Amino acid sequence: MTLDTRAEAGAAPASAWPIRLDGVSVTYPNGTAALRDVSLTIDAGEMVSVVGLSGSGKSTLIRAVNGLVPVTSGTVTVGPYTVSGLSGRRLRQVRGHIGMIFQGFNLATRIDVYRNTLVGRFAQAGALRGLLGVPTAHDREVALSALHTVGMLDKVWTRAGSLSGGQQQRVAIARALSQEPSIMLADEPVASLDPPTAHAVMSELERINTERYLTVLVNLHLMDLARQYTRRMIGLRAGEVVYDGPAAEATEADFEQIYGRRIRPQDRLGDRT
Amino acid sequence: MSGTTAEPAARFEVPPRPRTWPRRALIVSALAAFTVATCLPAIGGVEIDLGAIARNWRHGAANLSALLQPNWAFFPRTVQPMLETLQMAFVGAAIAAALSVPLTLWAARPTNPNILTRSAVRAVVNVFRAVPDLVWATILVAMVGVGALPGLLALVLFNVGIVVKLVSEAIDSAEHPYLEAARAGGATQHQINRTLALPQNLPLFLNQWLYALELNVRISAILGIVGAGGIGRLLDERFGFFAYGDVSVIILEILVVVLVIEAASNILRRRLA
Amino acid sequence: MSSTVEARTRTTATRPGVALPPRPSRRGQTAATAVVGVVLLVATATLDVEWADLRDLPAAVRDYGTLMFADPDWSRLPRALFEMWRSISMAWLGAMLCVVVSIPLGMLAAHGVGPAWLRLALRGLFAVIRAVPEVIIALVLLTVTGLTPFTGALALGIAGIGTQGKWTYETIETLRDGAADAVRAAGGGRTAVIRWALWPAALPTLLSFALYRFEINIRMSAVLGLVGAGGIGSMLANYTNYRAWDTVGMLLIVVVATTMAVDAVSGALRRRIMEGT
Ligand SMILES: Nc1ncnc2c1ncn2[C@@H]1O[C@H](COP(=O)(O)OP(=O)(O)OP(=O)(O)O)[C@@H](O)[C@H]1O
Ligand SMILES: [Mg+2]
């Protein structure tokens, strides 16, 4: 089997995209102000972590980037697009360029790994193929190489529900990779995993960032993971940015400021094994 | 009992017992009043005529014992109508199964976020479900004439109502994390339904399709009473002639078929689970 | 930048070298689907139906729809409401009878409550009752209590025992054994287990099923009316025979409205019961 040249060209994202938030506020319909006037710029190809206590607005921030949560005021810009204000087909098109990984993996458990991965190709499907749900040879190639990248090719026909947590998260990463995204968002990708698996998944994200040259924005609630795997760290507290700087240099005092309390043992995962 | 409870009560501060009995008494007396009202013939209630049972129980006993003496010679004449009944049940369930897929996905919240079309489909299904099966058959016989066609149509309408209601409620109450992931990847609702929601929820559908088939065998056995084909026509005719031995054969046959279908679908359910 | 391109080429280029595992065989599933398909085709082809008649169906639906609903005859509404109440009464009494009989029998039929022989006998009885259509039970009862709503109520009560009994023992069996074990561990006997462990835990579900039986009976009482048990079903059958479509239309509206109202009220009650308020 020789590689389709389109597949090879397609496997390379056109470029990483920068992310810009300008005075973004999000207030949920029930009145909770989850983000207050957040402005920040993430350069193309950066790997940035967002840390903060539960309820500090980490998920809201990451969801505002791909429009899963509409912003109340301010603008969100990714690459050439302004996300805030988009809807329908245009929004889906932009989302096609942004991969996302979830804490709960969010796979369809009764469906095999192959078809779960192909979900990443949906945004690229033409009208008729979208209607019939038939992937092209190119879609297939991209999905399989994404599975290969995360080392899950041998499980391609297994039902997603019968995989272990770490394996499911790898499939979820492959799903996001098969979008050939310019940005990768991850909302606490390792919070449901045991420590060794958590390190493996974080290394996977790190590798994707360097090998595929993607902008990566990852939510973490553990300080040592943020320090180890990301260069820049953003600290959120009650919906406001209270820290933005190099992750490695963040001191205990910085974390105590982000958390608004003393460091506790459960704020650390433990070392790489 | 009072001695053992009174003593600790004196020594410990027992929080006051919530007074539930007035509400309980109210509910019970409302139910009793309603029941009494349903027994008053003057206002249209049911006249409970235990005297009739005392007077005529011999008729019933004689009929029952006649029913317990099947006239096996009649069996060959029942085969053809019984086959027709089974055919109607099966074909009706199959047509309804096909129709139920799009309707159910329209009627469930996760697979149809549009509140207008969703409520419209639900309202129509609820109206159709409120018409009893044999009433459908009666009206359809008037419309398209005596035969298997009105019976088949009645079964289809009845099954679609049941399957759409039960499956859409089951889909509503289940968690669908993969929907969010697919949305984040830029998928359309149609792509999600076609490739994820339908296969993921197929076991729910299969379960209710089997249930519809079971019900159909039971119902199509009596559809003939209003002229809608199947073995019910023969049953009605033999009953009219007081040929209880023949009726007995038919009832036994229905019983065996229903039990066999129920057992078979139980086995299938277990294998699908 | 150049190193990342190299890396990317490496990851994709090695992909074909790794064997894609063979797709697991789905022959069994395909065969089963094929069998069902063939049976379905044969059944459809040999069914004694003039499919051509379907072409007239849209016109018939339009014509009869107009006859029934363009100008329903509301003059007989009082009579219809009276008969509807009779059907509701039939359904309610039938549900009461059914529940009162099937709860004790169903409990005895549950695993770990009654002796094995009784369990088997009761389950057999439930299965037989489930298999006999309500209409047939009504036809037998007619000879005792005549063409009356009482017959309808009795038939609904008896016919429902099959399903209701099954639901009862399934409910008891799906209860967590913890409470029952606790009562046993405290030295309780069979009655104590039923009274203090099974009954309180199962009560909300059983009450909810009782209301559900009432909803089912509302529909069935109209059906039994068609065979002469009285109530709205009998009225509907009569006016259909007279082909008085404007009255039939009115009756259908009454049936649908009442059924949906009962469903709504009973459904809301069931939800409250299950939520424990
Ligand atoms: N859909 C919603 N509707 C209303 N309020 C919400 C919603 N989602 C989140 N919130 C509220 O917004 C605030 C921020 O929530 P968010 O999920 O962004 O926090 P988080 O930092 O991701 O927390 P966690 O670590 O627990 O995931 C919280 O107070 C939360 O209760
Ligand atoms: Mg979160």
Coordinates of C-alpha atoms in Angstrom, one line a residue, chain C residues 108-109 114-123:
Chain C
L108 CA -45.1 -14.8 46.4
A109 CA -43.7 -15.5 42.9
G114 CA -42.3 -18.1 48.4
P115 CA -41.4 -21.8 48.0
A116 CA -40.2 -22.9 44.6
W117 CA -43.3 -24.9 43.6
L118 CA -45.6 -22.0 44.3
R119 CA -43.2 -19.7 42.4
L120 CA -43.3 -21.9 39.3
A121 CA -47.1 -22.3 39.5
L122 CA -47.7 -18.6 39.8
R123 CA -45.3 -17.7 37.0

